[in-house]
Short mmCIF file of C-alpha atoms in Angstrom, two decimals:
data_model
loop_
_atom_site.label_atom_id
_atom_site.label_comp_id
_atom_site.label_asym_id
_atom_site.label_seq_id
_atom_site.Cartn_x
_atom_site.Cartn_y
_atom_site.Cartn_z
CA MET A 1 -28.52 13.24 -119.41
CA ASN A 2 -27.44 11.38 -122.52
CA LYS A 3 -30.83 10.20 -123.74
CA ASN A 4 -29.43 7.60 -126.12
CA HIS A 5 -27.21 6.06 -123.46
CA TYR A 6 -30.20 5.83 -121.13
CA ARG A 7 -32.35 4.23 -123.81
CA TYR A 8 -29.67 1.71 -124.75
CA VAL A 9 -29.37 0.46 -121.16
CA LEU A 10 -33.14 0.65 -120.68
CA ARG A 11 -33.68 -1.61 -123.70
CA LEU A 12 -31.25 -4.19 -122.33
CA GLY A 13 -33.04 -4.06 -118.99
CA ASP A 14 -36.49 -4.33 -120.58
CA ASN A 15 -35.46 -7.37 -122.62
CA ALA A 16 -34.21 -9.09 -119.48
CA LEU A 17 -37.28 -8.17 -117.43
CA ILE A 18 -39.96 -9.08 -119.96
CA LEU A 19 -38.31 -12.35 -120.99
CA GLY A 20 -37.72 -13.19 -117.32
CA GLN A 21 -41.40 -12.53 -116.57
CA ARG A 22 -42.46 -14.85 -119.40
CA MET A 23 -40.15 -17.59 -118.10
CA THR A 24 -41.64 -17.39 -114.61
CA GLU A 25 -45.00 -18.37 -116.11
CA TRP A 26 -43.68 -21.95 -116.30
CA CYS A 27 -43.20 -22.06 -112.53
CA GLY A 28 -45.41 -24.92 -111.36
CA HIS A 29 -46.40 -25.83 -114.93
CA SER A 30 -43.26 -27.25 -116.55
CA PRO A 31 -43.45 -30.66 -118.25
CA LEU A 32 -40.92 -32.13 -115.78
CA LEU A 33 -40.18 -31.31 -112.14
CA GLU A 34 -36.48 -30.88 -112.95
CA GLU A 35 -37.36 -28.45 -115.75
CA ASP A 36 -39.60 -26.48 -113.43
CA ILE A 37 -36.68 -25.74 -111.11
CA ALA A 38 -34.23 -25.11 -113.95
CA MET A 39 -36.59 -22.70 -115.71
CA ALA A 40 -37.25 -20.78 -112.49
CA ASN A 41 -33.48 -20.53 -111.87
CA CYS A 42 -32.87 -19.13 -115.33
CA ALA A 43 -35.85 -16.78 -115.02
CA LEU A 44 -34.36 -15.36 -111.83
CA ASP A 45 -31.04 -14.84 -113.60
CA HIS A 46 -32.93 -12.66 -116.06
CA VAL A 47 -34.79 -10.74 -113.38
CA GLY A 48 -31.53 -10.20 -111.49
CA ARG A 49 -29.93 -8.87 -114.64
CA ALA A 50 -32.94 -6.62 -115.21
CA ARG A 51 -32.47 -5.13 -111.73
CA LEU A 52 -28.85 -4.24 -112.43
CA LEU A 53 -29.65 -2.75 -115.83
CA LEU A 54 -32.76 -0.83 -114.79
CA SER A 55 -31.01 0.58 -111.71
CA TYR A 56 -28.24 1.78 -113.97
CA ALA A 57 -30.73 3.16 -116.52
CA ALA A 58 -32.48 5.09 -113.74
CA GLU A 59 -29.11 6.48 -112.65
CA LEU A 60 -28.32 7.57 -116.22
CA GLU A 61 -31.74 9.18 -116.52
CA GLY A 62 -31.04 11.17 -113.36
CA GLU A 63 -34.63 12.03 -112.58
CA GLY A 64 -34.85 10.25 -109.26
CA ARG A 65 -36.62 7.16 -110.54
CA SER A 66 -35.70 3.72 -109.17
CA GLU A 67 -35.47 0.27 -110.77
CA ASP A 68 -38.92 -0.44 -109.32
CA ASP A 69 -40.39 2.71 -110.85
CA LEU A 70 -39.09 1.64 -114.23
CA ALA A 71 -40.30 -1.94 -113.87
CA PHE A 72 -43.68 -1.44 -112.27
CA VAL A 73 -45.17 1.91 -113.18
CA ARG A 74 -44.33 2.38 -116.83
CA SER A 75 -47.03 1.71 -119.41
CA ASP A 76 -46.53 -0.56 -122.43
CA ARG A 77 -45.72 2.38 -124.73
CA GLU A 78 -42.76 3.19 -122.46
CA PHE A 79 -41.22 -0.29 -122.61
CA GLU A 80 -38.54 -0.79 -125.26
CA ASN A 81 -38.01 -4.56 -125.33
CA PHE A 82 -37.96 -6.75 -128.45
CA LEU A 83 -41.37 -8.07 -129.47
CA LEU A 84 -39.85 -11.57 -129.38
CA CYS A 85 -39.45 -11.32 -125.59
CA GLU A 86 -43.12 -10.59 -124.96
CA LEU A 87 -44.76 -13.25 -127.16
CA PRO A 88 -46.86 -15.69 -125.09
CA ILE A 89 -44.98 -18.78 -123.86
CA GLY A 90 -46.76 -21.24 -126.18
CA ASP A 91 -45.74 -24.87 -125.74
CA TYR A 92 -42.36 -25.96 -124.39
CA ALA A 93 -40.90 -26.13 -127.91
CA PHE A 94 -41.85 -22.49 -128.52
CA THR A 95 -40.44 -21.46 -125.15
CA MET A 96 -37.12 -23.26 -125.62
CA ALA A 97 -36.75 -22.13 -129.24
CA ARG A 98 -37.21 -18.52 -128.14
CA GLN A 99 -34.79 -19.00 -125.26
CA TYR A 100 -32.21 -20.39 -127.64
CA LEU A 101 -32.54 -17.55 -130.17
CA LEU A 102 -32.27 -14.94 -127.41
CA ASP A 103 -29.60 -16.75 -125.36
CA THR A 104 -27.40 -16.92 -128.44
CA TYR A 105 -28.05 -13.24 -129.12
CA HIS A 106 -27.19 -12.34 -125.53
CA TYR A 107 -24.14 -14.57 -125.54
CA HIS A 108 -22.58 -12.64 -128.42
CA LEU A 109 -23.83 -9.30 -127.13
CA PHE A 110 -22.43 -9.70 -123.60
CA THR A 111 -19.18 -11.12 -124.94
CA GLU A 112 -18.73 -7.80 -126.73
CA LEU A 113 -20.09 -5.64 -123.90
CA VAL A 114 -17.38 -7.00 -121.59
CA SER A 115 -15.00 -4.68 -123.42
CA SER A 116 -17.45 -1.76 -123.55
CA SER A 117 -16.07 1.71 -122.85
CA ASP A 118 -18.89 1.99 -120.29
CA GLU A 119 -17.37 0.41 -117.17
CA THR A 120 -20.67 -0.26 -115.44
CA LEU A 121 -22.07 -2.00 -118.49
CA SER A 122 -18.87 -3.99 -118.79
CA ALA A 123 -19.17 -5.15 -115.17
CA ILE A 124 -22.79 -6.20 -115.68
CA ALA A 125 -21.78 -8.07 -118.86
CA GLN A 126 -19.03 -9.91 -117.02
CA LYS A 127 -21.59 -11.29 -114.58
CA ALA A 128 -24.23 -11.96 -117.23
CA ILE A 129 -21.96 -13.81 -119.65
CA LYS A 130 -21.45 -16.66 -117.15
CA GLU A 131 -25.19 -17.12 -116.71
CA THR A 132 -25.88 -16.77 -120.41
CA THR A 133 -23.28 -19.37 -121.37
CA TYR A 134 -25.21 -21.89 -119.28
CA HIS A 135 -28.62 -20.70 -120.50
CA MET A 136 -27.52 -21.14 -124.11
CA ASP A 137 -26.10 -24.58 -123.42
CA ARG A 138 -29.41 -25.59 -121.89
CA SER A 139 -31.73 -24.13 -124.52
CA ARG A 140 -29.60 -25.44 -127.40
CA ASP A 141 -29.85 -28.86 -125.80
CA TRP A 142 -33.64 -28.69 -125.93
CA VAL A 143 -33.71 -27.48 -129.55
CA LEU A 144 -31.56 -30.51 -130.45
CA ARG A 145 -33.57 -32.95 -128.33
CA LEU A 146 -36.94 -31.86 -129.62
CA GLY A 147 -35.81 -31.24 -133.21
CA ASP A 148 -34.07 -34.59 -133.45
CA GLY A 149 -36.58 -36.37 -131.22
CA THR A 150 -39.94 -37.89 -132.09
CA GLU A 151 -42.06 -36.99 -135.09
CA GLU A 152 -44.29 -34.86 -132.86
CA SER A 153 -41.48 -33.03 -131.08
CA HIS A 154 -39.75 -32.35 -134.41
CA GLU A 155 -42.96 -30.91 -135.84
CA ARG A 156 -43.54 -28.73 -132.78
CA MET A 157 -40.02 -27.34 -132.81
CA GLN A 158 -40.25 -26.54 -136.52
CA VAL A 159 -43.62 -24.82 -136.02
CA ALA A 160 -42.14 -22.86 -133.09
CA LEU A 161 -39.23 -21.58 -135.17
CA GLU A 162 -41.56 -20.63 -138.06
CA GLY A 163 -43.81 -18.79 -135.62
CA MET A 164 -41.10 -16.54 -134.22
CA TRP A 165 -38.80 -16.17 -137.20
CA ASN A 166 -40.39 -12.97 -138.45
CA TYR A 167 -39.66 -11.30 -135.11
CA THR A 168 -35.91 -11.94 -135.24
CA GLU A 169 -34.90 -9.13 -137.56
CA GLU A 170 -35.75 -6.64 -134.83
CA LEU A 171 -32.80 -7.95 -132.79
CA PHE A 172 -30.39 -6.52 -135.32
CA GLU A 173 -31.97 -3.20 -136.25
CA ARG A 174 -29.88 -0.08 -135.97
CA ASP A 175 -31.39 3.27 -135.04
CA PRO A 176 -29.80 6.57 -133.83
CA VAL A 177 -29.44 5.10 -130.33
CA ASP A 178 -27.30 2.25 -131.65
CA VAL A 179 -25.34 4.52 -133.98
CA GLN A 180 -24.27 6.72 -131.08
CA MET A 181 -23.46 3.76 -128.83
CA ILE A 182 -21.29 2.22 -131.55
CA ALA A 183 -19.55 5.56 -132.13
CA GLU A 184 -18.74 5.84 -128.41
CA ALA A 185 -17.50 2.21 -128.28
CA ILE A 186 -20.19 1.46 -125.71
CA ALA A 187 -21.96 -1.19 -127.79
CA PRO A 188 -21.14 -3.55 -130.68
CA ASP A 189 -22.55 -3.18 -134.18
CA PRO A 190 -25.82 -5.15 -134.51
CA GLU A 191 -24.76 -6.18 -138.00
CA TRP A 192 -21.72 -7.93 -136.58
CA LEU A 193 -23.88 -9.62 -133.94
CA HIS A 194 -26.23 -10.76 -136.69
CA SER A 195 -23.55 -12.67 -138.58
CA LYS A 196 -22.29 -14.40 -135.40
CA TRP A 197 -25.85 -15.22 -134.35
CA GLN A 198 -26.94 -16.49 -137.75
CA ALA A 199 -23.96 -18.84 -138.04
CA ASP A 200 -24.68 -20.42 -134.62
CA ILE A 201 -28.42 -20.70 -135.19
CA ASN A 202 -28.01 -22.25 -138.64
CA ALA A 203 -25.56 -24.85 -137.32
CA THR A 204 -27.88 -25.85 -134.47
CA ILE A 205 -30.97 -25.98 -136.67
CA LYS A 206 -29.15 -28.23 -139.12
CA LYS A 207 -27.84 -30.49 -136.36
CA ALA A 208 -31.38 -30.74 -134.96
CA THR A 209 -32.58 -31.98 -138.40
CA LEU A 210 -34.79 -28.88 -138.66
CA SER A 211 -34.88 -26.35 -141.46
CA VAL A 212 -34.14 -22.63 -141.25
CA PRO A 213 -37.47 -20.83 -141.76
CA GLU A 214 -37.91 -18.55 -144.71
CA LYS A 215 -38.33 -14.88 -143.80
CA LYS A 216 -41.59 -13.82 -145.40
CA TRP A 217 -42.18 -10.59 -143.53
CA SER A 218 -40.75 -8.79 -140.55
CA LEU A 219 -42.31 -7.22 -137.49
CA SER A 220 -40.69 -4.68 -135.23
CA GLY A 221 -41.55 -1.67 -133.10
CA GLY A 222 -40.89 -2.91 -129.59
CA ARG A 223 -37.79 -0.77 -129.25
CA ASN A 224 -39.93 2.29 -129.89
CA GLY A 225 -42.73 1.28 -127.55
CA LEU A 226 -45.03 -0.26 -130.18
CA HIS A 227 -45.92 -3.67 -128.81
CA THR A 228 -48.05 -6.71 -129.56
CA GLU A 229 -51.41 -7.20 -127.87
CA ALA A 230 -49.73 -9.69 -125.51
CA MET A 231 -47.72 -6.94 -123.82
CA GLY A 232 -50.58 -5.25 -121.96
CA HIS A 233 -51.69 -8.55 -120.48
CA LEU A 234 -48.16 -9.36 -119.35
CA LEU A 235 -47.78 -5.97 -117.68
CA SER A 236 -51.16 -6.12 -115.99
CA GLU A 237 -50.08 -9.30 -114.25
CA MET A 238 -46.52 -8.18 -113.50
CA GLN A 239 -47.48 -4.72 -112.27
CA HIS A 240 -50.80 -5.25 -110.56
CA LEU A 241 -49.42 -5.22 -107.01
CA GLN A 242 -47.53 -1.94 -107.37
CA ARG A 243 -50.45 -0.43 -109.30
CA THR A 244 -52.92 -1.44 -106.60
CA TYR A 245 -50.72 -0.63 -103.60
CA PRO A 246 -48.22 2.00 -104.79
CA GLY A 247 -44.90 1.79 -102.95
CA LEU A 248 -45.70 -1.53 -101.29
CA SER A 249 -42.59 -3.41 -100.19
CA TRP A 250 -41.82 -6.82 -98.65
CA MET B 1 -46.94 -37.77 -124.23
CA LEU B 2 -44.33 -38.96 -121.82
CA LYS B 3 -44.92 -42.62 -121.02
CA GLY B 4 -43.78 -43.53 -117.51
CA HIS B 5 -40.71 -41.92 -115.97
CA LEU B 6 -37.39 -41.08 -117.53
CA PRO B 7 -34.51 -43.12 -116.05
CA LEU B 8 -33.59 -42.40 -112.43
CA TRP B 9 -30.22 -40.88 -111.58
CA GLU B 10 -28.50 -40.49 -108.22
CA VAL B 11 -26.69 -37.22 -107.61
CA PHE B 12 -23.48 -36.77 -105.61
CA VAL B 13 -22.15 -33.31 -104.81
CA ARG B 14 -18.82 -32.21 -103.39
CA GLY B 15 -19.44 -29.27 -101.13
CA ARG B 16 -15.99 -27.74 -100.96
CA ARG B 17 -12.55 -28.49 -102.30
CA GLY B 18 -10.96 -31.29 -100.35
CA LEU B 19 -14.22 -32.84 -99.19
CA ASP B 20 -15.65 -36.01 -100.70
CA HIS B 21 -18.77 -36.26 -102.85
CA LYS B 22 -21.92 -36.92 -100.83
CA HIS B 23 -25.21 -38.35 -102.00
CA ILE B 24 -27.60 -35.42 -102.13
CA GLY B 25 -30.68 -36.73 -103.94
CA SER B 26 -31.99 -38.10 -107.20
CA LEU B 27 -33.74 -36.96 -110.37
CA HIS B 28 -35.11 -38.22 -113.67
CA ALA B 29 -33.31 -37.55 -116.96
CA SER B 30 -33.02 -39.17 -120.36
CA ASP B 31 -29.21 -39.19 -120.46
CA ALA B 32 -26.09 -38.15 -118.55
CA GLY B 33 -25.91 -34.69 -120.11
CA GLN B 34 -29.45 -33.84 -119.13
CA ALA B 35 -28.96 -35.37 -115.68
CA MET B 36 -25.89 -33.18 -115.12
CA LYS B 37 -27.74 -29.98 -116.07
CA SER B 38 -30.76 -30.87 -113.94
CA ALA B 39 -28.47 -31.73 -111.02
CA ARG B 40 -26.81 -28.34 -111.36
CA ASP B 41 -30.16 -26.56 -111.28
CA THR B 42 -31.81 -28.72 -108.65
CA TYR B 43 -28.99 -29.28 -106.17
CA THR B 44 -26.36 -26.55 -106.51
CA ARG B 45 -28.39 -23.39 -107.03
CA ARG B 46 -27.64 -22.21 -103.49
CA GLN B 47 -23.89 -22.66 -103.85
CA GLU B 48 -23.99 -26.17 -102.38
CA GLY B 49 -21.21 -27.53 -104.49
CA VAL B 50 -18.11 -27.29 -106.64
CA SER B 51 -18.35 -30.70 -108.31
CA ILE B 52 -21.17 -33.03 -109.34
CA TRP B 53 -21.34 -36.76 -110.10
CA VAL B 54 -24.44 -38.34 -111.60
CA VAL B 55 -24.89 -42.11 -111.71
CA ARG B 56 -27.68 -44.16 -113.24
CA ALA B 57 -29.53 -45.55 -110.22
CA GLU B 58 -29.72 -48.98 -111.90
CA ASP B 59 -25.90 -49.05 -112.04
CA ILE B 60 -25.66 -48.91 -108.25
CA HIS B 61 -25.62 -52.33 -106.62
CA ALA B 62 -26.75 -52.08 -103.03
CA SER B 63 -26.36 -54.59 -100.21
CA GLN B 64 -29.65 -56.24 -99.35
CA PHE B 65 -31.41 -55.87 -96.03
CA GLU B 66 -32.01 -59.64 -95.75
CA ASN B 67 -28.25 -60.16 -95.86
CA ASP B 68 -27.63 -57.88 -92.87
CA ALA B 69 -27.17 -60.77 -90.43
CA SER B 70 -24.45 -62.45 -92.45
CA PHE B 71 -22.94 -59.24 -93.81
CA PHE B 72 -22.63 -56.99 -90.83
CA ASP B 73 -23.33 -58.79 -87.56
CA PRO B 74 -20.13 -60.89 -87.58
CA ALA B 75 -18.07 -57.71 -87.20
CA GLU B 76 -19.71 -56.93 -83.88
CA ASP B 77 -17.34 -58.96 -81.65
CA LYS B 78 -14.14 -58.32 -83.58
CA VAL B 79 -12.96 -55.33 -81.61
CA TYR B 80 -9.35 -56.43 -82.17
CA ARG B 81 -9.77 -55.21 -85.75
CA HIS B 82 -9.57 -51.68 -84.47
CA PRO B 83 -5.94 -50.63 -84.02
CA THR B 84 -6.45 -49.93 -80.32
CA PHE B 85 -4.18 -52.67 -78.94
CA TYR B 86 -0.95 -51.10 -79.93
CA GLU B 87 1.27 -49.02 -77.71
CA VAL B 88 1.65 -45.70 -79.47
CA PRO B 89 5.21 -44.39 -79.02
CA GLU B 90 5.43 -41.15 -77.05
CA GLU B 91 6.97 -39.32 -79.97
CA LEU B 92 3.90 -39.98 -82.12
CA LYS B 93 1.35 -38.75 -79.61
CA LEU B 94 -0.19 -35.43 -80.37
#
């Protein structure tokens, strides 16, 4: 097994799964009925993507684990998602700001992964890029609406961006896993993604009459299994059925 | 806080190429762009369509029920308006 290849795909899968799980928390609680349905749709896109990626990660690992084993019986220290994905949903401004930052990241990432030397990853990216293009269109729309909306919505969107800004550097870190993936033409260079991402985000923030937050400090660790206190609570809810009734199926 | 409802929109979806758009439901949205996205998520998530129209409900002018007698009843005894009184030439019959 190529451990770095496995971890690269696992990280992609974990980001999709944990963000998707957060999004499902709005089901039945969204501010508008139409938003409730739209958010659930997009959440399921993420969970579907997580299934493809975690199945593939399990295959790369080659130890007989399944996508369900990876999703439901790993502990928080074994998850390698970005901290940004696991932060609590907050208000709708926080949720949509996070979606936008991550949708834009995924948009550029999957655009590059389409031409990955890993054919399976390329196929997954080809499916995901269509979904992500819509997700980004939708979340950008909300950043603009709330940023350039009422005094209260503007304030909330600005506070949301400030609150998550220090978690964004983690998206573009480069460790030995990334170095090997770049060398094998499996994945793009995070530095390149960063410049594409930053240009898009800055343009949208400006258009939304918001200001780009100042980076005062930076938090990371998710990709090495060091998570925020929110992660354990998320997993306890997501995993409780499989933990209580191991192997249970529909 | 949201005061009252956002404007109402009627949604029309074309199921397949070649078919016409059919009224499928309605939703609330603040403008056409938002209405289009919500229509996509609410009404086409099970592959129901290949094209969507959204129209502000207030822009649709509907015939009124109290006019039914003068609007529609007079057509009842005008069967000659159906092209059934013509001899169709043999060559045209299917």
